[in-house]
Short mmCIF file of C-alpha atoms and ligand atoms in Angstrom, two decimals:
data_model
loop_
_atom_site.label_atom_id
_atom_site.label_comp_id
_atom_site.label_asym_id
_atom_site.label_seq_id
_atom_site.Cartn_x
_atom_site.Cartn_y
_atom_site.Cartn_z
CA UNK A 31 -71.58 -43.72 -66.52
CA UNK A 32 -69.62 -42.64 -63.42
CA UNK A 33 -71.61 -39.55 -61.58
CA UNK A 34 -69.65 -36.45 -61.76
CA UNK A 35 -70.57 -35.01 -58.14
CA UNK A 36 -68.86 -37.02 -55.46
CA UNK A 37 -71.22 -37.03 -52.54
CA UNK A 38 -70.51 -37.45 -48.31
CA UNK A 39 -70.39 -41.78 -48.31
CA UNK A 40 -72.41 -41.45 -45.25
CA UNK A 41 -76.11 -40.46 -43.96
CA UNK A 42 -75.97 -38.24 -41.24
CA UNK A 43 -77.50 -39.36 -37.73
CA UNK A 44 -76.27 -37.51 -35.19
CA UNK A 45 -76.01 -34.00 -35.41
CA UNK A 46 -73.95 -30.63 -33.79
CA UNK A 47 -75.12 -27.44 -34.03
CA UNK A 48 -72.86 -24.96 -34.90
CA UNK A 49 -73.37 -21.64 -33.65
CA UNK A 50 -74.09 -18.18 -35.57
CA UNK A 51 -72.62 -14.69 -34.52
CA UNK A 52 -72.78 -11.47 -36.31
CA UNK A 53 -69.94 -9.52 -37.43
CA UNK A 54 -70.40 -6.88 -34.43
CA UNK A 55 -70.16 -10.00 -32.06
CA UNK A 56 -67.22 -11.46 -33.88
CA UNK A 57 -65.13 -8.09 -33.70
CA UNK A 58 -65.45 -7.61 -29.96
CA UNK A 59 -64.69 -11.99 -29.49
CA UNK A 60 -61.70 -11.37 -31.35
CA UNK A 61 -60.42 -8.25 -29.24
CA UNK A 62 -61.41 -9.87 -26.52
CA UNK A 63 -59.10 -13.27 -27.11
CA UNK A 64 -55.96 -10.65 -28.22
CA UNK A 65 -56.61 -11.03 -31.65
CA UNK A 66 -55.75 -14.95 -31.22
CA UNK A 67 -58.16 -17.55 -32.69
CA UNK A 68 -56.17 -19.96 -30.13
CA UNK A 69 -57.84 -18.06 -27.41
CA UNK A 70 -61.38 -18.44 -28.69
CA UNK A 71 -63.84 -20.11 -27.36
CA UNK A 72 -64.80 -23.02 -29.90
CA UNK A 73 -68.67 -22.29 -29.07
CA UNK A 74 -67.91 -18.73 -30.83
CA UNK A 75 -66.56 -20.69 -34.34
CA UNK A 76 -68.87 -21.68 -36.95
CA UNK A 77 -66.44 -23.47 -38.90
CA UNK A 78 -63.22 -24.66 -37.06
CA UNK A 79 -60.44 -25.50 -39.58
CA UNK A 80 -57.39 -25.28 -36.95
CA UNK A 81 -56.56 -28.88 -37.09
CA UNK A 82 -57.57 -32.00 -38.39
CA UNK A 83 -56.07 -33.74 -35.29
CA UNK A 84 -58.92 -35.85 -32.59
CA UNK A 85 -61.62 -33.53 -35.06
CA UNK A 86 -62.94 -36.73 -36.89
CA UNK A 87 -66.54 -37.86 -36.66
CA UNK A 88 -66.75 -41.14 -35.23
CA UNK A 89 -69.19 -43.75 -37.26
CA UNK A 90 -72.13 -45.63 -35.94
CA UNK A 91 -70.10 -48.73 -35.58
CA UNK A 92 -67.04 -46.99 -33.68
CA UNK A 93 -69.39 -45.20 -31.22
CA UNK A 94 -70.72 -49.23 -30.78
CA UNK A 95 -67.66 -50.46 -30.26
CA UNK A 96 -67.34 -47.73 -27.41
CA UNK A 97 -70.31 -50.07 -25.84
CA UNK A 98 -68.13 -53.17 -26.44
CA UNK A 99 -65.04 -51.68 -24.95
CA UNK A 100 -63.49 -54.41 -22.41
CA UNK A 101 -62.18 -52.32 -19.76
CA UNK A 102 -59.78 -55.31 -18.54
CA UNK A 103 -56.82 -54.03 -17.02
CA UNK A 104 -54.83 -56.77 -18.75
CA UNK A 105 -55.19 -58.67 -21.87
CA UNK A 106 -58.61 -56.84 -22.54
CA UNK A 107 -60.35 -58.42 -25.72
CA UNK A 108 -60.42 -54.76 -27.26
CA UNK A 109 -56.58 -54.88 -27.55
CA UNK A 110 -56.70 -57.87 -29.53
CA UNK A 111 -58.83 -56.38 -31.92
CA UNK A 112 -57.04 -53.00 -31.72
CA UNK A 113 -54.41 -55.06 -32.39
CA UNK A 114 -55.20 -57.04 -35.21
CA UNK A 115 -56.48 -53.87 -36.53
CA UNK A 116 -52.98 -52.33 -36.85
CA UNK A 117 -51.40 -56.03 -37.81
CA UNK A 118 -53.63 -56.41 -40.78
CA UNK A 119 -52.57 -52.75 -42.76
CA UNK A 120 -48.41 -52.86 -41.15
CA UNK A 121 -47.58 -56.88 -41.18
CA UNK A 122 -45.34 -55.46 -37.96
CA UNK A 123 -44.64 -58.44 -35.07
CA UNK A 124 -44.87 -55.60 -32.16
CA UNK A 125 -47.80 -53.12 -31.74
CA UNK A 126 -47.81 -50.71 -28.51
CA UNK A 127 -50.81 -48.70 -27.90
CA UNK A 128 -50.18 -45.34 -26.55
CA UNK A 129 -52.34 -42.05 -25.97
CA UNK A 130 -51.20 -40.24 -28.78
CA UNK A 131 -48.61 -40.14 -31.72
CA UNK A 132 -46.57 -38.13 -29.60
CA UNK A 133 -46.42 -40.50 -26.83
CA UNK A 134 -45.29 -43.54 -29.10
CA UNK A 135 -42.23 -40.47 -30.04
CA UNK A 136 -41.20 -40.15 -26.78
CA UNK A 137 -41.27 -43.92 -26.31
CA UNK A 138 -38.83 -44.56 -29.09
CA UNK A 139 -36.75 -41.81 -29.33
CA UNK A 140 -35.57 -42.32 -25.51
CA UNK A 141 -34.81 -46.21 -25.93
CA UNK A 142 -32.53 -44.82 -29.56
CA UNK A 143 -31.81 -41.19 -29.01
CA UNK A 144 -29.40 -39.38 -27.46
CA UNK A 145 -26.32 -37.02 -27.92
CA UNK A 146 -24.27 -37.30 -31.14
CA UNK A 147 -27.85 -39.13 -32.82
CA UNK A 148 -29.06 -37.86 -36.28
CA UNK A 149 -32.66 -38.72 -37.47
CA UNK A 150 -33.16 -38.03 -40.72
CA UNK A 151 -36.99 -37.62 -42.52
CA UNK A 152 -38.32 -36.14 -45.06
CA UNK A 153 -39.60 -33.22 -42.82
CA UNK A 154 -40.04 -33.81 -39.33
CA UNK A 155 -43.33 -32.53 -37.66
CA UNK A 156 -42.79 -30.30 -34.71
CA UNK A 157 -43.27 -32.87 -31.80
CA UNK A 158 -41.34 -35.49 -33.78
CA UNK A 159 -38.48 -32.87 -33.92
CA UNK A 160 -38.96 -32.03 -30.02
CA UNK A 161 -38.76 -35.71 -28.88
CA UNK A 162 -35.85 -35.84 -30.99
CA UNK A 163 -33.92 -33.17 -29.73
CA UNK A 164 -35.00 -33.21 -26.28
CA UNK A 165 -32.91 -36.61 -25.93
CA UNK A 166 -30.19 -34.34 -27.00
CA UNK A 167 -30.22 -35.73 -30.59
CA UNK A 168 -30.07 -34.04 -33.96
CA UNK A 169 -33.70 -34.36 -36.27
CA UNK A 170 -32.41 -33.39 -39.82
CA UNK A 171 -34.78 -33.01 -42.84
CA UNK A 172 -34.19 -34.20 -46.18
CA UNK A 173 -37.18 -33.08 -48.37
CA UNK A 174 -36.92 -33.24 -51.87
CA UNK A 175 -35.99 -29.56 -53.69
CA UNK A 176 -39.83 -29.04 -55.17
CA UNK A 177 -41.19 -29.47 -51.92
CA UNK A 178 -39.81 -26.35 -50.96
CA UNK A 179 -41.21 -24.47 -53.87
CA UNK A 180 -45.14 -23.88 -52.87
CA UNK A 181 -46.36 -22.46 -56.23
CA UNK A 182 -44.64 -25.39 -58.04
CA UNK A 183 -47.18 -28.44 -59.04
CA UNK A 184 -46.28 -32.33 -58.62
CA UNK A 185 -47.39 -35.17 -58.13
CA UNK A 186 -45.09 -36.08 -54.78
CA UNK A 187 -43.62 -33.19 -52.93
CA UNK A 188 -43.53 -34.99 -49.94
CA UNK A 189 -40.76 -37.08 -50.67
CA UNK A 190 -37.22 -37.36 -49.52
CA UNK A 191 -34.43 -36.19 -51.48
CA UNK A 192 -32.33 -39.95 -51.56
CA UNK A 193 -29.21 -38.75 -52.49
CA UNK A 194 -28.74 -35.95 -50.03
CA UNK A 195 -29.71 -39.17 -47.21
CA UNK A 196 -27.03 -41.21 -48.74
CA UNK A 197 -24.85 -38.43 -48.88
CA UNK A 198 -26.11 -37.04 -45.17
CA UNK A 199 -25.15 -41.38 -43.59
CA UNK A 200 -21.52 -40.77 -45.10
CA UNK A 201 -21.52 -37.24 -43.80
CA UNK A 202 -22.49 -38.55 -40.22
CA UNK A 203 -21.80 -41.88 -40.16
CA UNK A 204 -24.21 -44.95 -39.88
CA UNK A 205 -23.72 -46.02 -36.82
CA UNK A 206 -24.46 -42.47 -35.48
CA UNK A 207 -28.40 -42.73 -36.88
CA UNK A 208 -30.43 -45.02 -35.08
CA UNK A 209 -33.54 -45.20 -37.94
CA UNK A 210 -34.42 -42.84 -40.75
CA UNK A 211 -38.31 -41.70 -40.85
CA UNK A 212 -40.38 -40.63 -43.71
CA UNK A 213 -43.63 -38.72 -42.78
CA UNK A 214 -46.55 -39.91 -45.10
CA UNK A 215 -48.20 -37.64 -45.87
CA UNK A 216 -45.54 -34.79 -45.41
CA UNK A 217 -47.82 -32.90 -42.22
CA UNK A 218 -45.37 -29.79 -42.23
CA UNK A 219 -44.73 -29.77 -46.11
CA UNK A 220 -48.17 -28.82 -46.75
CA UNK A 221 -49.97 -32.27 -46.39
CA UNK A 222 -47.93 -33.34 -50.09
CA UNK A 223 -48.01 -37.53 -50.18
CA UNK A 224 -45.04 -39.35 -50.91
CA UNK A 225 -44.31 -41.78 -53.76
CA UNK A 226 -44.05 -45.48 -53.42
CA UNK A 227 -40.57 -45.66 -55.36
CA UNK A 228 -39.44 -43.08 -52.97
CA UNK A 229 -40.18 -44.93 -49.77
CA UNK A 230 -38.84 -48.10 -51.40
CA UNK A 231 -35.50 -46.36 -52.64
CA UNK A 232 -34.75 -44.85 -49.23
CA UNK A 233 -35.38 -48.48 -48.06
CA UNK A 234 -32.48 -49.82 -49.84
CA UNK A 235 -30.02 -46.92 -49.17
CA UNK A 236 -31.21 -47.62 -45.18
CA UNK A 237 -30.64 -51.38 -46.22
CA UNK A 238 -27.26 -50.85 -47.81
CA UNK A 239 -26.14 -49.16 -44.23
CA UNK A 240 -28.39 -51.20 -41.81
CA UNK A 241 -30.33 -48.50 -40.60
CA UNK A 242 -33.59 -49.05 -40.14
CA UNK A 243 -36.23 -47.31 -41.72
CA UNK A 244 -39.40 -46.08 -39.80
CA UNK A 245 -43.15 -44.47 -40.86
CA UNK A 246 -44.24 -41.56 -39.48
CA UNK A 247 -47.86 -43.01 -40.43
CA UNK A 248 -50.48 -40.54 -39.18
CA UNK A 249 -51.90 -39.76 -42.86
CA UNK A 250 -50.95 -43.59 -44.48
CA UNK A 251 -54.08 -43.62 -45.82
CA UNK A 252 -54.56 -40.67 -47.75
CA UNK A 253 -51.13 -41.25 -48.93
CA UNK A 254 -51.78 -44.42 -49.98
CA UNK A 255 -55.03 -43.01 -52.06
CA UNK A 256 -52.88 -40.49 -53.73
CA UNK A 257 -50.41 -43.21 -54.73
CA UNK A 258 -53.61 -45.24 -56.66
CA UNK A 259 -54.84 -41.35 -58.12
CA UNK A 260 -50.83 -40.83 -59.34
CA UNK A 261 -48.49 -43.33 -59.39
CA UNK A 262 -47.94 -45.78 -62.36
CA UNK A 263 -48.83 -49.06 -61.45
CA UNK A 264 -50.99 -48.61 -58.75
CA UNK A 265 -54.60 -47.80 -59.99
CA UNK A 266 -55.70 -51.14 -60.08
CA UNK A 267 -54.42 -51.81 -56.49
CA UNK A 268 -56.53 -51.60 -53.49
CA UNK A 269 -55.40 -49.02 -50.42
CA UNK A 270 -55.28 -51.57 -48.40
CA UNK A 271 -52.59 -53.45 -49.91
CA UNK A 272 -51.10 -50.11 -51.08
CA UNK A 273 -50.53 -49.60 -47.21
CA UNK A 274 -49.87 -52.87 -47.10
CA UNK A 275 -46.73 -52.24 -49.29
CA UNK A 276 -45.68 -49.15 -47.99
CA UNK A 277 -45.61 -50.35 -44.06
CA UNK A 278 -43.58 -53.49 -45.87
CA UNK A 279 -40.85 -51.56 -46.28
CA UNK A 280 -40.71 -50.37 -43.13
CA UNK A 281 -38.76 -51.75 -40.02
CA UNK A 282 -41.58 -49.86 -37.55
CA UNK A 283 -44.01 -47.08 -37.73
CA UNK A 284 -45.28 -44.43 -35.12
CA UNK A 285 -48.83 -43.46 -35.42
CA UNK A 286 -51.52 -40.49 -34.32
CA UNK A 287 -54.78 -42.35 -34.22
CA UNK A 288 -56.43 -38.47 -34.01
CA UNK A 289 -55.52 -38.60 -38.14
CA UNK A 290 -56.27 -41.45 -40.55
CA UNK A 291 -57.57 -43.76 -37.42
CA UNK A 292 -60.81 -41.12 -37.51
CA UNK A 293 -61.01 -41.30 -33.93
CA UNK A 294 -60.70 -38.45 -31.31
CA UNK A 295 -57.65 -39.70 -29.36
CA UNK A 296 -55.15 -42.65 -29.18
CA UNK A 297 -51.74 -43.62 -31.13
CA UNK A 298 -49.32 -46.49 -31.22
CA UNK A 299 -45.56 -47.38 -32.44
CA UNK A 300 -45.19 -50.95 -34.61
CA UNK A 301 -42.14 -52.27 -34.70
CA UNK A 302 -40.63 -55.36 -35.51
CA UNK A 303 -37.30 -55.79 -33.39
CA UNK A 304 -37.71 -57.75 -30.55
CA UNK A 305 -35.69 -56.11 -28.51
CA UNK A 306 -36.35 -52.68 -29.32
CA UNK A 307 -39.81 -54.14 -28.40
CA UNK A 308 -38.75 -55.15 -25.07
CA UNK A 309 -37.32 -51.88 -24.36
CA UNK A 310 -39.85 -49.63 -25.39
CA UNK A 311 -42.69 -51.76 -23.32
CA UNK A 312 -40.66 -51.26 -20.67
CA UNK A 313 -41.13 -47.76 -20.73
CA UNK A 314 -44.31 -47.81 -21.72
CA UNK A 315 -45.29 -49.32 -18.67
CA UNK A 316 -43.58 -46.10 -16.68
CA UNK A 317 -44.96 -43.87 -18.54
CA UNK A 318 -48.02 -44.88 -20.65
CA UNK A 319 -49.39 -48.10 -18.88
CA UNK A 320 -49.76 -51.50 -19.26
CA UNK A 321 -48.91 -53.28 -23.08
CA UNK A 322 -52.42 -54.12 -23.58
CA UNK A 323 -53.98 -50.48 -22.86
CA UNK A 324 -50.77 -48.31 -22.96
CA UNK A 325 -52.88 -44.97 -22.21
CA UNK A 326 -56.25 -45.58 -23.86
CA UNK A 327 -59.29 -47.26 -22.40
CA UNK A 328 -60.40 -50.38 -24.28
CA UNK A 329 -63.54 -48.30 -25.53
CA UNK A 330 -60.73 -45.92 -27.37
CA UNK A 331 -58.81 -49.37 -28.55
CA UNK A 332 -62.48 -50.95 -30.29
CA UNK A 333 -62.95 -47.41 -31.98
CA UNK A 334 -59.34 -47.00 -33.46
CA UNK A 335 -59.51 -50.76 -35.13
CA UNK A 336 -62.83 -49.96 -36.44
CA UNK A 337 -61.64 -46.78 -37.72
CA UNK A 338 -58.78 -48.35 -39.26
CA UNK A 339 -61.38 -50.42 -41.07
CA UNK A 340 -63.03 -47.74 -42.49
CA UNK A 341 -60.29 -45.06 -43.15
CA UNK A 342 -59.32 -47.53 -46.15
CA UNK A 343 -62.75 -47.46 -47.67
CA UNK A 344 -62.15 -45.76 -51.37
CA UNK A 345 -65.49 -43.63 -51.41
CA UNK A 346 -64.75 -41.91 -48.07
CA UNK A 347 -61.02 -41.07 -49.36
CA UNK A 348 -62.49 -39.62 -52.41
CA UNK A 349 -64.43 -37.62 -50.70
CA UNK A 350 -61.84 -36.79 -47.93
CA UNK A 351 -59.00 -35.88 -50.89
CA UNK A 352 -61.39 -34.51 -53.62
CA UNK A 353 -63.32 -31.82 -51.24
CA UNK A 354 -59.79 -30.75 -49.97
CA UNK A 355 -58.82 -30.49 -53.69
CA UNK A 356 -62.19 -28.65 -54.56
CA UNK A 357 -61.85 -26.02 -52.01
CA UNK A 358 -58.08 -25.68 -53.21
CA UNK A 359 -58.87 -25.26 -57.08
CA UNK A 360 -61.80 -23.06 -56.40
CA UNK A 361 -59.93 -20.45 -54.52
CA UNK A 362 -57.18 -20.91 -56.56
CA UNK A 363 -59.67 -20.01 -59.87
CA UNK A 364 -60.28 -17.02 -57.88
CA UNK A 365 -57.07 -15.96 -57.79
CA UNK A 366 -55.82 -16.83 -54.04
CA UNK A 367 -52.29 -17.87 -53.91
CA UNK A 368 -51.99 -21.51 -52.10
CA UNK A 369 -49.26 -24.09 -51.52
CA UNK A 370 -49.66 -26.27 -54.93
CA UNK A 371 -51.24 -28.58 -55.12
CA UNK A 372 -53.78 -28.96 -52.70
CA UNK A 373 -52.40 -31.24 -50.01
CA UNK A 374 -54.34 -34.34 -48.64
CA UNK A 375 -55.88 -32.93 -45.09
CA UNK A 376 -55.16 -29.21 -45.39
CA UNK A 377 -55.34 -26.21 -47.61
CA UNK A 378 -52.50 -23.46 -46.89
CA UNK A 379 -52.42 -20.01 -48.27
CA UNK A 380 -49.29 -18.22 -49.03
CA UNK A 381 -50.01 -14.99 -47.00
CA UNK A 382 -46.94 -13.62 -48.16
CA UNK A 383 -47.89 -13.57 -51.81
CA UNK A 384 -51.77 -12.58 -50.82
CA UNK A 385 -50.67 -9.45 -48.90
CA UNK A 386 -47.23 -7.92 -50.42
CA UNK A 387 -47.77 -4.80 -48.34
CA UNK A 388 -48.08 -6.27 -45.25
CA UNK A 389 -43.83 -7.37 -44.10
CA UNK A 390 -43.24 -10.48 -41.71
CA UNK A 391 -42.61 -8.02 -39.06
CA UNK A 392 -46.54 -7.21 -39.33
CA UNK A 393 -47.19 -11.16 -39.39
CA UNK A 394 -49.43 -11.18 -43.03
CA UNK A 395 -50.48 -14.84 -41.72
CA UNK A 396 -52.03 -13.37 -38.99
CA UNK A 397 -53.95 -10.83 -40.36
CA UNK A 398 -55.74 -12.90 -42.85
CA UNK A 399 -56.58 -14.98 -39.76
CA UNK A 400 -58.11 -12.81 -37.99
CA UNK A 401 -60.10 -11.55 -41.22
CA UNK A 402 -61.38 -14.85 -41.77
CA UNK A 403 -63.00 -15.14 -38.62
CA UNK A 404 -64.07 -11.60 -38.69
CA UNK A 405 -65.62 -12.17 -42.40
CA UNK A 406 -67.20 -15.58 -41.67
CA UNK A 407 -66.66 -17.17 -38.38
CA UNK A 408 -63.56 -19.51 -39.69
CA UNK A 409 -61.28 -20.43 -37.82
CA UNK A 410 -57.48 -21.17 -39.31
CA UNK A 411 -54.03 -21.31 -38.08
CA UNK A 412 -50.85 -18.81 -39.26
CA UNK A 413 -48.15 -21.00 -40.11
CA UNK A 414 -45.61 -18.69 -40.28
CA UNK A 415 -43.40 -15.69 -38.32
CA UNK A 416 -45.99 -15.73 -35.12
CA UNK A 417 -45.16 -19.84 -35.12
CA UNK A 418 -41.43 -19.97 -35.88
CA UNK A 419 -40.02 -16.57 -36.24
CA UNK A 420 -37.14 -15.91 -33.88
CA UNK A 421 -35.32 -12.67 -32.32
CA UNK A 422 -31.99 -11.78 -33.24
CA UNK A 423 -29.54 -10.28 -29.99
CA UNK A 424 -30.99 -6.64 -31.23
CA UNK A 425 -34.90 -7.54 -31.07
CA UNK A 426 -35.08 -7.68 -34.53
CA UNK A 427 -37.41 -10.45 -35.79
CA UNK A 428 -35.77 -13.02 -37.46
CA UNK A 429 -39.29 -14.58 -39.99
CA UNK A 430 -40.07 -17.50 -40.93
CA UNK A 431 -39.13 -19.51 -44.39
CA UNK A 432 -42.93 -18.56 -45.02
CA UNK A 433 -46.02 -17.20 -44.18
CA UNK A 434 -48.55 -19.53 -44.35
CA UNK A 435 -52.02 -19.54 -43.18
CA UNK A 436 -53.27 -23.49 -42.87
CA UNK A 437 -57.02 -24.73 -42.83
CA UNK A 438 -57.32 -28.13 -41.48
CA UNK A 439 -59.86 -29.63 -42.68
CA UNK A 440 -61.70 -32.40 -40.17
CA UNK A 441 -62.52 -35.83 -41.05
CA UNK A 442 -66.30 -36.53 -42.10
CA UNK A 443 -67.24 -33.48 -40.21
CA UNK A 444 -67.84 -30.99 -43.07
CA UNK A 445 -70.34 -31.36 -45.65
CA UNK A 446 -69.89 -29.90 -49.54
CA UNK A 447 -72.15 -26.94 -48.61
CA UNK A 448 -70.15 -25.70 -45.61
CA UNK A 449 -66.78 -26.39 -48.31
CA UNK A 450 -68.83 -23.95 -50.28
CA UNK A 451 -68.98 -21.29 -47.76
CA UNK A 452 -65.80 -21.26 -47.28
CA UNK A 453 -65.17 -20.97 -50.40
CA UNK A 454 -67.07 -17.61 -50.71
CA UNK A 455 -65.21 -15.97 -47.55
CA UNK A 456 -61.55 -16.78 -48.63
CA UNK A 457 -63.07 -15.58 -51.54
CA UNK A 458 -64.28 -12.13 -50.04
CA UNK A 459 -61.08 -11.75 -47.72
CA UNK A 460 -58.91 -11.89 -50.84
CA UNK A 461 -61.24 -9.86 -52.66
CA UNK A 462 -61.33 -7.31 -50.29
CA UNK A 463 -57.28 -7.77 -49.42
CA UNK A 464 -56.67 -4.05 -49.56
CA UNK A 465 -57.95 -3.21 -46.22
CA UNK A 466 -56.16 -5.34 -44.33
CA UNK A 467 -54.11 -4.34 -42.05
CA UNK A 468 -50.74 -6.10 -40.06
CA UNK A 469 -50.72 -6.62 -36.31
CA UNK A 470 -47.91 -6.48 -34.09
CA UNK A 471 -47.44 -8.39 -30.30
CA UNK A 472 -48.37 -6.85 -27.18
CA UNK A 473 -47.98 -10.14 -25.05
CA UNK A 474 -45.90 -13.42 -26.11
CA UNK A 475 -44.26 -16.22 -23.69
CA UNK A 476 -41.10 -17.25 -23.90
CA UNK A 477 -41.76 -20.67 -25.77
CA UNK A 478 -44.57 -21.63 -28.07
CA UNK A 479 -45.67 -18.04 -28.06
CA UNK A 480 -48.17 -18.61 -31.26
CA UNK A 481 -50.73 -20.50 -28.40
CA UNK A 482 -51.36 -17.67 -26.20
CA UNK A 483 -49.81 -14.60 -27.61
CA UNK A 484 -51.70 -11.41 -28.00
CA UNK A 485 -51.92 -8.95 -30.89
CA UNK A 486 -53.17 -5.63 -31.96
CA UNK A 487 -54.45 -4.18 -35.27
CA UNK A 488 -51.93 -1.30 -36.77
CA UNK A 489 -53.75 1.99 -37.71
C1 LIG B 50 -50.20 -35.10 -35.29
C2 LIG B 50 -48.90 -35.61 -35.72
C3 LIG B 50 -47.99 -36.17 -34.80
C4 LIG B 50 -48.24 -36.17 -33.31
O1 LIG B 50 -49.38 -36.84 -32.94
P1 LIG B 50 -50.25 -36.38 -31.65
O2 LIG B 50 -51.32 -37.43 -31.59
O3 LIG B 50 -50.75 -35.01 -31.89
O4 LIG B 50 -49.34 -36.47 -30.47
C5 LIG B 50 -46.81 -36.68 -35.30
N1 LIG B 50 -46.51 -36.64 -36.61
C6 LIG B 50 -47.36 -36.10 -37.52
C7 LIG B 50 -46.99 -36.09 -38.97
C8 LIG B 50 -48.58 -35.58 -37.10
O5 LIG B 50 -49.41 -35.04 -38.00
#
């Protein structure tokens, strides 16, 4: 028989302490960061679910091949393995190490982009969009019309919508976009994977117009699960060679290493023109550093190929995927209105439909926020009119699509009983929805204002 509990695939030997604070403390920490969770300290969190970016717990073998690093300034043996690492799951001829996904963005988007450029993807994430545009190009998303629909359940709401791409090349023109991205899994559409046949029939209309097609890969691997858990044909398949496939249809791939690479920092871009290559090192060297460390030391190259190794395994991703999915269902069976379904790193709550009373002008996101941390020490993020809204020429707030409040849930951090806990506060919050209140600014900067702006409760 197969066990119904799925357990943590690991033994615990090294541990954190997390730190406990009473309510009383918790309402004055709050006040005192503005009513902000970005302005917390972390040492005041109990459980931090802002972002499952550089939050992973590194294994006992990655924190050993942090011994083994070669810190060679050029052709250091870590690369090779680093490098090997990334050549076994993508097949790609080129690999370029760089700090972070974001770096490996920059990189390629200044070698392609430029005014009168359109990148297409399924949805761009934010700094994919801001390297885009800050070359002066165009980032366009094409996500499939049940994506946008959050209480709607399926199977791939991450994927692109192919006919509005073949439709959107004709519109602008091939030789206007450079490559065409799909995210995997879709980051800003609520963590939803995307399907094999979809990645594969944008590859053809990219192929019928020579454009090449490119992997935003920072979640491959928990894509790649979802494809064995939902996709016909693919449940006898390993995730390695469903990666495998996946980066086969790809012409190169951009990475975060702080996602499905379970390490704490690092990123690269794959890619298999040679001349593209050429360029991109080039700049790498400016700005990054040399081809064989571009940003990293070799001790952060050893841990991302070991991580690699083990972000594959198929007990950790059941874990990973089937906790995120428990504390989704759960809350959900309690009556909490989320994005459906639960995503792959991430549950997000539709604050909008959780606090009717409370309009985007009062940012709803933000007061269940702050409640959570209030209730139980959690902290999430509001995804939603603090993050994107925008002012019209009268002051009036233009809001967000939605009002989303996302927890993040860290790699092989968490165990089922702190799941459980949180569990029990959303629980409470929502429970207990009537008393809260909206908040409105008293401080914001110009850009980016959801990092450091400050709020206060309304009476
Ligand atoms: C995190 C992320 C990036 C950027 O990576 P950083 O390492 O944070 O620079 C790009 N795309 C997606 C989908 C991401 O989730």
């Amino acid at each position: 028989m197969k066990p119904k509990t799925i357990i943590e695939p690991f033994k615990i030997k090294s541990v954190e302490p997390i730190r406990f604070t009473t309510r009383e403390e918790r309402e004055k920490l709050l006040k005192d960061a503005g009513y902000n969770p970005f302005m917390l300290y972390a040492d005041d969190v109990l459980i931090d679910l802002l972002t499952d970016s550089g939050t992973s717990a590194m294994s006992a073998k990655q924190w050993a091949g942090i011994m083994e690093g070669d810190e060679s300034y050029a052709g250091s043996k870590s690369f090779y393995k680093f490098e090997s690492a990334v050549n076994k799951i993508t097949h790609m001829k080129h690999i370029i190490p760089t700090h972070q996904g974001r770096a490996a963005e920059k990189i390629l988007f200044s070698v392609v982009g430029g005014p009168g450029k359109y990148f297409p993807n399924n949805t761009h994430f934010d700094t994919t969009r801001a390297n885009i545009e800050f070359t002066g190009a165009e980032a366009n998303d094409l996500l499939t019309e049940i994506g946008k629909q959050p209480e709607k359940r399926a199977d791939f709401k991450g994927n692109m919508d192919i006919e509005k791409l073949e439709a959107f090349i004709n519109e602008k023109g091939f030789e206007n976009i450079p490559l065409c991205m799909i995210t995997v899994t879709n980051n800003s559409g609520g963590g939803q994977p995307v399907s094999m046949q979809n990645i594969r029939e944008a590859k053809e209309v990219c192929k019928k117009y020579n454009i090449p097609l490119f992997l935003d890969a920072c979640r491959f691997a928990e894509n790649a699960y979802f494809i064995k858990l939902r996709e016909k044909g693919y449940q006898d398949k390993s995730v390695l060679e469903i990666a495998q496939e996946m980066f086969s249809y790809a012409d190169g791939a951009t990475m975060s290493a702080k996602k499905d690479a379970l390490v704490n920092i690092g990123g690269f871009l794959a890619l298999n023109d040679d001349e593209l290559a050429m360029k991109c090192r080039n700049l790498l060297i400016v700005t990054e550093g040399f081809p064989t460390y571009g940003g990293l030391a070799g001790r952060d190259l050893e841990a991302v190929a070991q991580g690699l190794e083990e972000v594959v395994d198929e007990h950790y991703l059941e874990y990973r995927i089937k906790s995120v999915e428990y504390l989704g269902n759960k809350i959900v069976e309690g009556g909490v209105p989320i994005i459906e379904p639960p995503g792959g790193h991430a549950i997000y709550i539709d604050a909008k439909r959780l606090l009717p009373n409370v309009p985007p002008e009062q940012y709803p996101g933000q007061s269940i926020v702050c409640e959570l941390y209030l209730e139980g020490g959690i902290r999430a993020v509001e995804i939603g009119s603090v993050m994107f809204g925008k002012y019209d020429d009268n002051g009036k707030l233009i809001p967000a699509m939605m009002e989303l409040v996302r927890m993040a849930i860290p790699r092989r951090v968490y165990t089922q009983s702190h799941i459980d806990y949180l569990i029990e506060i959303i629980l409470e919050v929502f429970n207990t929805r009537e008393k809260l209140k909206g908040y409105k600014i008293t401080y914001e900067a110009p850009m980016l204002r959801h990092f450091t702006a400050r709020f206060e409760p309304l009476k």
